[in-house]
mmCIF file of C-alpha atoms in Angstrom:
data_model
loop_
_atom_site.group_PDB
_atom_site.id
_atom_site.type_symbol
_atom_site.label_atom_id
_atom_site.label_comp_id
_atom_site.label_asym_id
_atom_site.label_seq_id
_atom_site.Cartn_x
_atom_site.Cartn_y
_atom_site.Cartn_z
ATOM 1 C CA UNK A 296 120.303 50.738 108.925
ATOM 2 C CA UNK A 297 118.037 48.522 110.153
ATOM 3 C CA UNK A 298 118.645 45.922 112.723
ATOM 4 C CA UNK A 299 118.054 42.185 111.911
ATOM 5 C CA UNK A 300 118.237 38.942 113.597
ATOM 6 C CA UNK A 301 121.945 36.994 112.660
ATOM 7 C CA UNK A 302 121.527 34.173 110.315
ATOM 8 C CA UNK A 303 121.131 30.422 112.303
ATOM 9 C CA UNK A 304 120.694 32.341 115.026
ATOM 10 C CA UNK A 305 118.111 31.663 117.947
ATOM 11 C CA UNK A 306 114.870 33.026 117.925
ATOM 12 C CA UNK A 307 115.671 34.989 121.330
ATOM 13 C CA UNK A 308 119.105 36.239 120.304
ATOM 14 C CA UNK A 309 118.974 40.618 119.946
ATOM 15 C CA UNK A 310 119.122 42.372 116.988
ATOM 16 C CA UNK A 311 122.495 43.161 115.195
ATOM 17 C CA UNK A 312 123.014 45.753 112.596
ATOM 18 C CA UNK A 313 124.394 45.789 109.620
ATOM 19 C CA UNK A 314 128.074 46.305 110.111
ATOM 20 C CA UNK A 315 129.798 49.671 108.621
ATOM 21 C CA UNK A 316 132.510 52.161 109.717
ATOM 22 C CA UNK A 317 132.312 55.311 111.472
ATOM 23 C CA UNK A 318 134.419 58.639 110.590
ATOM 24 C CA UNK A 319 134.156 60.222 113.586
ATOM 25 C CA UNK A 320 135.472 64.003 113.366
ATOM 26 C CA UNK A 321 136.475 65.735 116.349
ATOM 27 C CA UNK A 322 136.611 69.913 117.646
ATOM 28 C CA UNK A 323 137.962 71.423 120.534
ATOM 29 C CA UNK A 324 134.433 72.494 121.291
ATOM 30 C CA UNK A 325 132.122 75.132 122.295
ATOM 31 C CA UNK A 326 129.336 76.140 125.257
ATOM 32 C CA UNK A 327 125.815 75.818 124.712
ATOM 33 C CA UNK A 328 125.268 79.541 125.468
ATOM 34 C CA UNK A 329 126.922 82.084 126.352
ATOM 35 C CA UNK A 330 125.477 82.859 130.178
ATOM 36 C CA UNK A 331 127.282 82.863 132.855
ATOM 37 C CA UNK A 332 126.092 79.106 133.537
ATOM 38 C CA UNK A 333 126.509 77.478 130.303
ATOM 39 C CA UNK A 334 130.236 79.582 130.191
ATOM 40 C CA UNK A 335 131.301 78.191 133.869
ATOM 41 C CA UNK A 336 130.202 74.473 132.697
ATOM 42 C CA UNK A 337 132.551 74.500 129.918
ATOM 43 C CA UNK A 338 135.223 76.540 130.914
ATOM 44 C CA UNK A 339 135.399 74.051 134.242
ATOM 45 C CA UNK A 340 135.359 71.276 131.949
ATOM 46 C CA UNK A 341 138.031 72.736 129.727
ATOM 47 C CA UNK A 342 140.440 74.077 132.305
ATOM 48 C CA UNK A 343 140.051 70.949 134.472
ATOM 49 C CA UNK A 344 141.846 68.867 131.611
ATOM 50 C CA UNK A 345 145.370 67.778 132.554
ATOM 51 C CA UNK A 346 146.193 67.692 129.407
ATOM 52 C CA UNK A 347 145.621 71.548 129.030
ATOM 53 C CA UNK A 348 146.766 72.994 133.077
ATOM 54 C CA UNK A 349 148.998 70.609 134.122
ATOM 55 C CA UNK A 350 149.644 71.466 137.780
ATOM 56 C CA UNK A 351 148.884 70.126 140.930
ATOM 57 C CA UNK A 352 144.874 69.875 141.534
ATOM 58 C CA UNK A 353 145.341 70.941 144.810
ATOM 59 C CA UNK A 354 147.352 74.224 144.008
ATOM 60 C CA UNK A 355 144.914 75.034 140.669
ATOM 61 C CA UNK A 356 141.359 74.029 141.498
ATOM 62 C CA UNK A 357 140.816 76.388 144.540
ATOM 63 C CA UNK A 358 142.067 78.746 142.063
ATOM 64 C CA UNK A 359 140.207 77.610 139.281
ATOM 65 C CA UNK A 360 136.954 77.169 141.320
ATOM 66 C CA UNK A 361 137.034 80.000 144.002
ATOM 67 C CA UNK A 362 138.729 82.810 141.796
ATOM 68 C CA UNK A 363 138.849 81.704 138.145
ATOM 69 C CA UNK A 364 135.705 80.555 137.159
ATOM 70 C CA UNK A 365 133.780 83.528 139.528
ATOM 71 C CA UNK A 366 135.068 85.645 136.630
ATOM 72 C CA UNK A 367 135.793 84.538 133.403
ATOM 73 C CA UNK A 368 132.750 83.040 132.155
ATOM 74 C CA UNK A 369 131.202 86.926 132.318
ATOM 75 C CA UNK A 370 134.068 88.147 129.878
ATOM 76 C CA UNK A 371 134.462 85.276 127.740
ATOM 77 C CA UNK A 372 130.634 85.284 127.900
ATOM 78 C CA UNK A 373 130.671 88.928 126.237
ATOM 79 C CA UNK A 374 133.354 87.948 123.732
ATOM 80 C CA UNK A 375 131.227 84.946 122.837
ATOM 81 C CA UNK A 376 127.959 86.794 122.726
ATOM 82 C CA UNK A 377 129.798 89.033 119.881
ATOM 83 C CA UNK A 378 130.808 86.523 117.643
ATOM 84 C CA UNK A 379 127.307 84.319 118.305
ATOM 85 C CA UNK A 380 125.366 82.911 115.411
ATOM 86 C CA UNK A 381 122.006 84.202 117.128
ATOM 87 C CA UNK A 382 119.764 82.809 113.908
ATOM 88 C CA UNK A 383 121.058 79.014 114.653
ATOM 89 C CA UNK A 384 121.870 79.226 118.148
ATOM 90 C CA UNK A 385 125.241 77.874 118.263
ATOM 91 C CA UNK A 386 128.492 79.333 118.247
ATOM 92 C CA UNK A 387 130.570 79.636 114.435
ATOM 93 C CA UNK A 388 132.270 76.619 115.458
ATOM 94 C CA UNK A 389 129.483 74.300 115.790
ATOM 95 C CA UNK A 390 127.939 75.545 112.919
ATOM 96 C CA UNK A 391 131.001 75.504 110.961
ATOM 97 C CA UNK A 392 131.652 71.708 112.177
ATOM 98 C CA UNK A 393 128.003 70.449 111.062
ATOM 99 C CA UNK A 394 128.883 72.142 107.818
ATOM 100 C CA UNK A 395 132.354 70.292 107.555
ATOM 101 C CA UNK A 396 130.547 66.949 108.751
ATOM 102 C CA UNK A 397 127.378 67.354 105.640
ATOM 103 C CA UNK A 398 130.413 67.887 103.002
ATOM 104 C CA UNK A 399 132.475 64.936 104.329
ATOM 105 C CA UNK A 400 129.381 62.459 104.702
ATOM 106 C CA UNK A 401 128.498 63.499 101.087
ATOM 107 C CA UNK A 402 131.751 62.921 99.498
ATOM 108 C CA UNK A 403 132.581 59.533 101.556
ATOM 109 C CA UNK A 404 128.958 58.478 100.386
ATOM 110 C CA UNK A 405 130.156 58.940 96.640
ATOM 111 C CA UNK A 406 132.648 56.680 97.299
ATOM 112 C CA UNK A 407 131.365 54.176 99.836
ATOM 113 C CA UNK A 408 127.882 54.184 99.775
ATOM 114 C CA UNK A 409 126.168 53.301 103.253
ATOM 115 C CA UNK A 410 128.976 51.307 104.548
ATOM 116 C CA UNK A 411 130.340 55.314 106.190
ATOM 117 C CA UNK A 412 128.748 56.526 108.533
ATOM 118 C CA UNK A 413 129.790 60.120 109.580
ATOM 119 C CA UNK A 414 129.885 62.267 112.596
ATOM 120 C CA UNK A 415 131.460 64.671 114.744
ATOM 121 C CA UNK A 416 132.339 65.233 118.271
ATOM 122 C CA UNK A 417 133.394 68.003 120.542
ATOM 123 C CA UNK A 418 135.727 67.576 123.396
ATOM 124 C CA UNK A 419 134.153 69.574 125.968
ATOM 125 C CA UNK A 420 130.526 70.691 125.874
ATOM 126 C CA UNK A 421 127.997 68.845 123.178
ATOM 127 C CA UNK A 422 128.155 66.954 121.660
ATOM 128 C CA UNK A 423 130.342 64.733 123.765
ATOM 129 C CA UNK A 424 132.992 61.922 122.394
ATOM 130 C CA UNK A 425 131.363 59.400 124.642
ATOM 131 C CA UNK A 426 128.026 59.789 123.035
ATOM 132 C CA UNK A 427 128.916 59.623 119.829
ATOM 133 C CA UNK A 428 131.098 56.730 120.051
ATOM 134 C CA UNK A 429 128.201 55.123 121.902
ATOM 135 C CA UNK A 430 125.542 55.932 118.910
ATOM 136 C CA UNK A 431 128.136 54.740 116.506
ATOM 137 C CA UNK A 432 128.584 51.112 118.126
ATOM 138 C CA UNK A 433 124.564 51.281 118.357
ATOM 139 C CA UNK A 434 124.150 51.977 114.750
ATOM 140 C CA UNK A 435 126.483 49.117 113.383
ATOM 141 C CA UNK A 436 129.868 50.721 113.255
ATOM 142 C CA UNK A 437 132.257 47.796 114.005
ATOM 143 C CA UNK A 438 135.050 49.874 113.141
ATOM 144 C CA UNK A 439 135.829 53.536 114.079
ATOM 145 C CA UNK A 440 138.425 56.084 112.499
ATOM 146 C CA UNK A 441 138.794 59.069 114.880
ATOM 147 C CA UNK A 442 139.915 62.154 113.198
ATOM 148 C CA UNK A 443 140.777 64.508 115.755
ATOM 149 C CA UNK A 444 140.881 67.790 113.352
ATOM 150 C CA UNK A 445 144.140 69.259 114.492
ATOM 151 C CA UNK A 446 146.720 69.918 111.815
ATOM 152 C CA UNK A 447 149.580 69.731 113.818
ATOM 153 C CA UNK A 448 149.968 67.370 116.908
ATOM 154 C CA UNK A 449 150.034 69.033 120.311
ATOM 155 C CA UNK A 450 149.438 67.230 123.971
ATOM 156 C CA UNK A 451 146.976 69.833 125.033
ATOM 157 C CA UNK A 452 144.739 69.283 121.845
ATOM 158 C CA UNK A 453 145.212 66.085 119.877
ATOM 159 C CA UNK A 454 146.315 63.529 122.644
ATOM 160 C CA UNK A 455 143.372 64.720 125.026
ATOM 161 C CA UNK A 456 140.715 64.341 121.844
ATOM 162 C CA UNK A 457 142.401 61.006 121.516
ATOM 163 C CA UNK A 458 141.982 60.426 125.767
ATOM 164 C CA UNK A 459 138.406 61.060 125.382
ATOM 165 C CA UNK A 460 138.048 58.443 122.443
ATOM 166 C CA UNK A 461 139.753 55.820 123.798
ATOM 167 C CA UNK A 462 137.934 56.283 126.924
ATOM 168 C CA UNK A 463 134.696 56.020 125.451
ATOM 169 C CA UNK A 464 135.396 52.624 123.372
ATOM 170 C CA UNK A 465 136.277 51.942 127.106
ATOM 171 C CA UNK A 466 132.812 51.869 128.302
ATOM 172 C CA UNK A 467 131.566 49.958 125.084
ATOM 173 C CA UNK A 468 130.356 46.127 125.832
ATOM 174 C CA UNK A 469 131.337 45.324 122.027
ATOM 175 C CA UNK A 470 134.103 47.572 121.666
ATOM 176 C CA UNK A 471 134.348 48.607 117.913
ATOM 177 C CA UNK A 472 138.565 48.394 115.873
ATOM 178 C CA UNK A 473 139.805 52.156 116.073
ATOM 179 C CA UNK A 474 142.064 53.812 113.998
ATOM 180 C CA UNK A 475 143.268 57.559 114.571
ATOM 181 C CA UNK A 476 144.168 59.925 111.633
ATOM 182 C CA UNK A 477 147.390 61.458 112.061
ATOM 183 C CA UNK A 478 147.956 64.974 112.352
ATOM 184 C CA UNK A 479 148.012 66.778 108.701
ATOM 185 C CA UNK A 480 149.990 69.824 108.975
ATOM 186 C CA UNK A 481 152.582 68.758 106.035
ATOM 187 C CA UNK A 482 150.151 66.907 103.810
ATOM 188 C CA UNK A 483 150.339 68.874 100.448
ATOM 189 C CA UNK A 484 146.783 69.155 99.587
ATOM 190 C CA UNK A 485 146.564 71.062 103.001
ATOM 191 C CA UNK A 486 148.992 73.089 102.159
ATOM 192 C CA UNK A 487 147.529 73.623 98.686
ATOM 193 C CA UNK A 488 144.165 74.750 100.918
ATOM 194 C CA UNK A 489 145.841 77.217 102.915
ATOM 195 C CA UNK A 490 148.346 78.929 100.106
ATOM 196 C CA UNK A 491 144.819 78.922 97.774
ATOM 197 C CA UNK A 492 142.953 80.805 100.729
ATOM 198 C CA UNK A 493 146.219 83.223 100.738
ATOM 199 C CA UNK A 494 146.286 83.823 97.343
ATOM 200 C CA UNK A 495 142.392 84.822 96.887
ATOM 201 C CA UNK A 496 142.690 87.165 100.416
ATOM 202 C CA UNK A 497 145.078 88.824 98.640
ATOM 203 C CA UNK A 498 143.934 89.353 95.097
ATOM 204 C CA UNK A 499 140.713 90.677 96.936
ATOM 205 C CA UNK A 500 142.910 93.257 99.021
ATOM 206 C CA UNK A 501 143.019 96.908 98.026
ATOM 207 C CA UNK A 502 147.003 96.704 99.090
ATOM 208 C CA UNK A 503 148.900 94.014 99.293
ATOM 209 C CA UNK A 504 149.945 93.140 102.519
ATOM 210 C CA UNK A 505 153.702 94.284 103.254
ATOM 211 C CA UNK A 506 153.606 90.842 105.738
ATOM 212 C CA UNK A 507 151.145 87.460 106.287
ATOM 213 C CA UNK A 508 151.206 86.532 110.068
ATOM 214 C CA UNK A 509 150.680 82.520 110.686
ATOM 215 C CA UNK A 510 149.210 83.266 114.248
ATOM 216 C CA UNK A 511 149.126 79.546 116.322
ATOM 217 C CA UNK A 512 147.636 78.669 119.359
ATOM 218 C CA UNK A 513 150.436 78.679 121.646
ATOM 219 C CA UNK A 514 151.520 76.572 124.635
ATOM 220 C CA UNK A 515 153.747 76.430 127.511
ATOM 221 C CA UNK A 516 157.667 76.932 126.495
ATOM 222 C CA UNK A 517 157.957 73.898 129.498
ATOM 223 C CA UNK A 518 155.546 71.860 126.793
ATOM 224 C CA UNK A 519 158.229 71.843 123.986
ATOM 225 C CA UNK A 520 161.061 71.153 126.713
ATOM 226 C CA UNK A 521 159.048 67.911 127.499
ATOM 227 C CA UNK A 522 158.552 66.440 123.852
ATOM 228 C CA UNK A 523 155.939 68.042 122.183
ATOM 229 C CA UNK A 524 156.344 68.393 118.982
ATOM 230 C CA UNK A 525 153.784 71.250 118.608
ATOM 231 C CA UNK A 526 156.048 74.064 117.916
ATOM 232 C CA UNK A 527 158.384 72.462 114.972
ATOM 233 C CA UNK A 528 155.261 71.643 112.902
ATOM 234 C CA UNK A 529 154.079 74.997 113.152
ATOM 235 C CA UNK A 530 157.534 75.795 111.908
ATOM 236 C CA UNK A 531 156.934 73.705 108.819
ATOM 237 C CA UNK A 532 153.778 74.379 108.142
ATOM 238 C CA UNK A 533 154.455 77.984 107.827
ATOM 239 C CA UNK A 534 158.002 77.108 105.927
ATOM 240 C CA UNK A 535 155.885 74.962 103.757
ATOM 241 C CA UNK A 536 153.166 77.728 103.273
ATOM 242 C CA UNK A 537 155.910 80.237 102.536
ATOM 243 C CA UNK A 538 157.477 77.466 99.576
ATOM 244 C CA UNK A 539 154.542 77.026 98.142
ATOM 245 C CA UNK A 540 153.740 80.686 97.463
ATOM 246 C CA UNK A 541 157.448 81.318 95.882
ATOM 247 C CA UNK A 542 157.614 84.190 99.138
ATOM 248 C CA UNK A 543 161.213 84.571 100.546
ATOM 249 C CA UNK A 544 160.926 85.303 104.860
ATOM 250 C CA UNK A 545 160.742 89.061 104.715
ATOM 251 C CA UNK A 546 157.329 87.841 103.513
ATOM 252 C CA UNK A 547 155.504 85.451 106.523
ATOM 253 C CA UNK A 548 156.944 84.933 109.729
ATOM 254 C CA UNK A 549 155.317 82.260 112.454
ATOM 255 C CA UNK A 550 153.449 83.826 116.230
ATOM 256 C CA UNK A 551 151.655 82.376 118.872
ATOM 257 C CA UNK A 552 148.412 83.126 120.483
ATOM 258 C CA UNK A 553 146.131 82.868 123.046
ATOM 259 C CA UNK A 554 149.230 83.224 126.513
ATOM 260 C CA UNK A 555 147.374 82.183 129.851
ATOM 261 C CA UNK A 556 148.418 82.049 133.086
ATOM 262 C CA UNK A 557 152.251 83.076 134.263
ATOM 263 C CA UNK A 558 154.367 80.638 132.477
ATOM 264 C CA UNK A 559 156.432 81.608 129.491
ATOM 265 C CA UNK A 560 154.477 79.985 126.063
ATOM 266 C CA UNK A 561 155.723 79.782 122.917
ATOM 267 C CA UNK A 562 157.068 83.063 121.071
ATOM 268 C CA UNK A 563 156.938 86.080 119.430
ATOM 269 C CA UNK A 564 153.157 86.703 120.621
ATOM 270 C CA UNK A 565 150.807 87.385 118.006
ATOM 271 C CA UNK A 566 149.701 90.230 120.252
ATOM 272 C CA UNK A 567 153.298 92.135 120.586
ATOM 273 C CA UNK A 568 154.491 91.300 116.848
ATOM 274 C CA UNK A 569 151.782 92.758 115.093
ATOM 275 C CA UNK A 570 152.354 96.137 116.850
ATOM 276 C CA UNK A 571 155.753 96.192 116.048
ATOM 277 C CA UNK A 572 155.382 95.170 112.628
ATOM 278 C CA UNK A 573 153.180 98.488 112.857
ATOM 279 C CA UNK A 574 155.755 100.151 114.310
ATOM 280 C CA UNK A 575 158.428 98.967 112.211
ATOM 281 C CA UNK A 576 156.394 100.704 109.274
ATOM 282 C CA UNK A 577 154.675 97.351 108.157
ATOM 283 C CA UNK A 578 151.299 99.339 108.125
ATOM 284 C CA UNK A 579 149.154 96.804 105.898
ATOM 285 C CA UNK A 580 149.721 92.992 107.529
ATOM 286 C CA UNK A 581 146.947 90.173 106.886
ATOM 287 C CA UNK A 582 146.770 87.306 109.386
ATOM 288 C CA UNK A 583 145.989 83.622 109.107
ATOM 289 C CA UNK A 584 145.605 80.970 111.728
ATOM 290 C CA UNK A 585 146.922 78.017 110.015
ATOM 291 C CA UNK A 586 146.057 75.183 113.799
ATOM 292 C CA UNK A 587 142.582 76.270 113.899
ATOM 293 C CA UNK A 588 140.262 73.760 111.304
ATOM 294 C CA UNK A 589 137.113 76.593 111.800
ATOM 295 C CA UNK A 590 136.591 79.780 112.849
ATOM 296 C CA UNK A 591 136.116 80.162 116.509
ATOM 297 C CA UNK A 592 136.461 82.193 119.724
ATOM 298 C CA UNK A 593 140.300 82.506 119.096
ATOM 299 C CA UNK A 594 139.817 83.708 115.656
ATOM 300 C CA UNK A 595 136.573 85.571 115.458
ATOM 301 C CA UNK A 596 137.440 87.017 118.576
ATOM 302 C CA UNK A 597 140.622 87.145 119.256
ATOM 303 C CA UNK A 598 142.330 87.663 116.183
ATOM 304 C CA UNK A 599 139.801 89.809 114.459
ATOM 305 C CA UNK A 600 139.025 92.031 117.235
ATOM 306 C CA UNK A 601 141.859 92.088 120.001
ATOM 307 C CA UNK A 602 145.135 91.707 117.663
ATOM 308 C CA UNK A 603 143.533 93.941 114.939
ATOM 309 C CA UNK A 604 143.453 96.525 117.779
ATOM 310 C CA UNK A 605 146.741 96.359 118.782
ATOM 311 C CA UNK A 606 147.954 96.294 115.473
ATOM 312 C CA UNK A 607 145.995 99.681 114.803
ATOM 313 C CA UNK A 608 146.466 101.316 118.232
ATOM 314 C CA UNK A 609 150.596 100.719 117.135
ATOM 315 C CA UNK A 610 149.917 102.587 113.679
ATOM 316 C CA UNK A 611 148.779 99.952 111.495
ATOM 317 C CA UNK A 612 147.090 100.972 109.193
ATOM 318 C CA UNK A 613 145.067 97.920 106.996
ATOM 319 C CA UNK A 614 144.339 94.764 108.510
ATOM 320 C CA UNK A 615 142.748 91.585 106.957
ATOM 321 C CA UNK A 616 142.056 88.491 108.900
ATOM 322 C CA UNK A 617 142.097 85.659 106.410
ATOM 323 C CA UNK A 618 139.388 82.882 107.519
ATOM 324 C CA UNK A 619 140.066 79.425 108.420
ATOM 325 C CA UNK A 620 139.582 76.885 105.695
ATOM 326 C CA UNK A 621 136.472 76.093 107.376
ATOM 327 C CA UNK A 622 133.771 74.003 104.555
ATOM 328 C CA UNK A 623 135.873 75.300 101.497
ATOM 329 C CA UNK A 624 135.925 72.809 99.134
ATOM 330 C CA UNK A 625 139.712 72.061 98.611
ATOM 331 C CA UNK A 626 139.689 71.857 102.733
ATOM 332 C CA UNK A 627 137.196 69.576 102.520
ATOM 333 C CA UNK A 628 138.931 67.393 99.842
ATOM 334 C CA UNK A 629 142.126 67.441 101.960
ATOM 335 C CA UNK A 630 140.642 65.922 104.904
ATOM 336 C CA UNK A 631 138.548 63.331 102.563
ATOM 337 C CA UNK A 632 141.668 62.378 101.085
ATOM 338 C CA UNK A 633 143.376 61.942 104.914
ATOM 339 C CA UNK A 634 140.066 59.305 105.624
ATOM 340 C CA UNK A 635 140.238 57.553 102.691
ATOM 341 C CA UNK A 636 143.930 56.550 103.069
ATOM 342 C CA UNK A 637 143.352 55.556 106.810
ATOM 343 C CA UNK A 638 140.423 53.479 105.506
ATOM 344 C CA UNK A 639 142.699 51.222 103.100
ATOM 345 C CA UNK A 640 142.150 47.463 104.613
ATOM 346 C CA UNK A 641 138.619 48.411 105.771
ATOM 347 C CA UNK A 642 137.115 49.301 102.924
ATOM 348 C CA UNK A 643 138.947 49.283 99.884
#
């Protein structure tokens, strides 16, 4: 949009342009590269964040710093380098994000016209919150929905995307309205999403899996303790998952992922349960992740790689990793729908 003068204004008064709204989306987020450099920048960034290692900066920094971040950023380097999309560049999440950001742009324009303008931001790394809240207010946006893409609410994900967000409007002279969208784990076209992407994983499979694993990023069993309501709407989603498929329990069962440091998170690891599903004589088990929004490290990785191993190492004997909802269409639709109720009063 071009910027104009105001109407009866004087001659000397700035540019303004047109007003509009901003849907800006929001990922965990991703390095640059995958060097040692580009690793230690974002993993510092990332494991700095209260929100995610809550102790004492002067007990996990020296840690972090001296010991920590010496390391890591070589292995996670490696596991990033094997899951890489070398042709663009970027890791599966960012491409997976600019896909999600073209689709939702395109069917908000169908609606809206040029009064949406759409976006995305990434926690940590690039792009940053700040800067896209800051091209947004430059650009016209008045008013700014904030969609952190989280289906279900946790501290260490959700309320830090929302930290960075409200700090940025912060550091705004005109400081656009904000809205957030809340989290969608129970909204029934997401669950329609997920049970869809279920349904086709298994209708492709040569077997049908004797078991679906929801595998969630876990957190902290202290986390819970305090408030968070993380862990119940995992529960539901996967109860709601399970309802929607006509399955009875023996059929899907809920784990956790991703354990760091010494503390006790968030049970049965994904890890552990799949080998004793294999063990138990479950030999053909498919896993979703129902908290991730795209494919990433944690998925592509992770899941795919590390948990299919133990699963197999245990006995198993088929294993299918059923993809995030990623760009699919009736994701996309899901989260369209979620934008256009949050912008009742704005637009409509």
């Amino acid at each position: 949009m071009q910027a104009a003068r105001p109407q009866h204004a004087n001659a000397d008064h700035p540019a303004v342009p047109r007003e509009r709204v901003g849907v800006l989306l929001a990922n965990l987020g991703t390095p640059d590269n995958y060097d040692y450099w580009s690793m230690r920048r974002y993993l510092g960034e990332f494991l700095s964040d209260r929100r995610v290692i809550d102790y004492s900066p002067w007990l996990w920094q020296p840690l972090l710093q001296l010991v920590i971040l010496s390391k890591r950023p070589f292995t996670s380097g490696a596991a990033y380098k094997s899951i890489w999309n070398h042709a663009a560049g970027e890791s599966p999440l960012m491409t997976i994000t600019k896909a999600q950001t073209a689709k939702m742009a395109a069917a908000l324009k169908e609606r809206y016209g040029n009064d949406v303008m759409v976006d995305f931001c990434m926690r940590y790394g690039n792009p940053s919150t700040q800067s896209k809240v800051a091209a947004m207010t430059a650009a016209g946006c008045t008013k700014i929905l904030f969609f952190p893409l989280y289906p279900q609410y946790a501290g260490a994900t959700s309320a830090t995307a929302c930290d960075a967000f409200f700090a940025a409007l912060g550091k705004e002279k005109w400081q656009p309205i904000a809205r957030v969208v809340e989290p969608y784990f129970d909204r029934p076209d997401y669950i329609e999403a997920l049970a869809q992407s279920v349904e086709r994983a298994y209708a492709a499979a040569e077997k049908r899996p004797d078991i679906l694993i929801c595998s969630y990023h876990g957190v902290p069993i202290r986390y819970l303790m305090e408030g968070d309501p993380y862990h119940c709407q995992c529960q539901k989603t996967t109860r709601l998952l399970k309802e929607r498929l006509g399955w009875d329990d023996t059929q899907i069962m809920t784990t956790f992922q991703s354990k760091f440091g010494p503390e006790e998170w968030l049970q049965p690891y994904t890890v552990e349960e799949v080998a004793r599903q294999a063990k138990a004589g479950k030999k053909t088990i498919a896993v979703c992740a129902p908290a991730f929004s795209a494919d990433c490290i944690e998925t592509l990785e992770e899941i795919n790689e590390e948990i299919k191993e133990s699963f197999e190492e245990a006995g198993g004997e088929s294993f299918t990793y059923i993809p995030c909802l990623n760009d699919e269409d009736a994701h996309i639709t899901a989260l369209s729908n979620a934008v256009q109720e949050n912008l009742k009063g704005w637009l409509d």
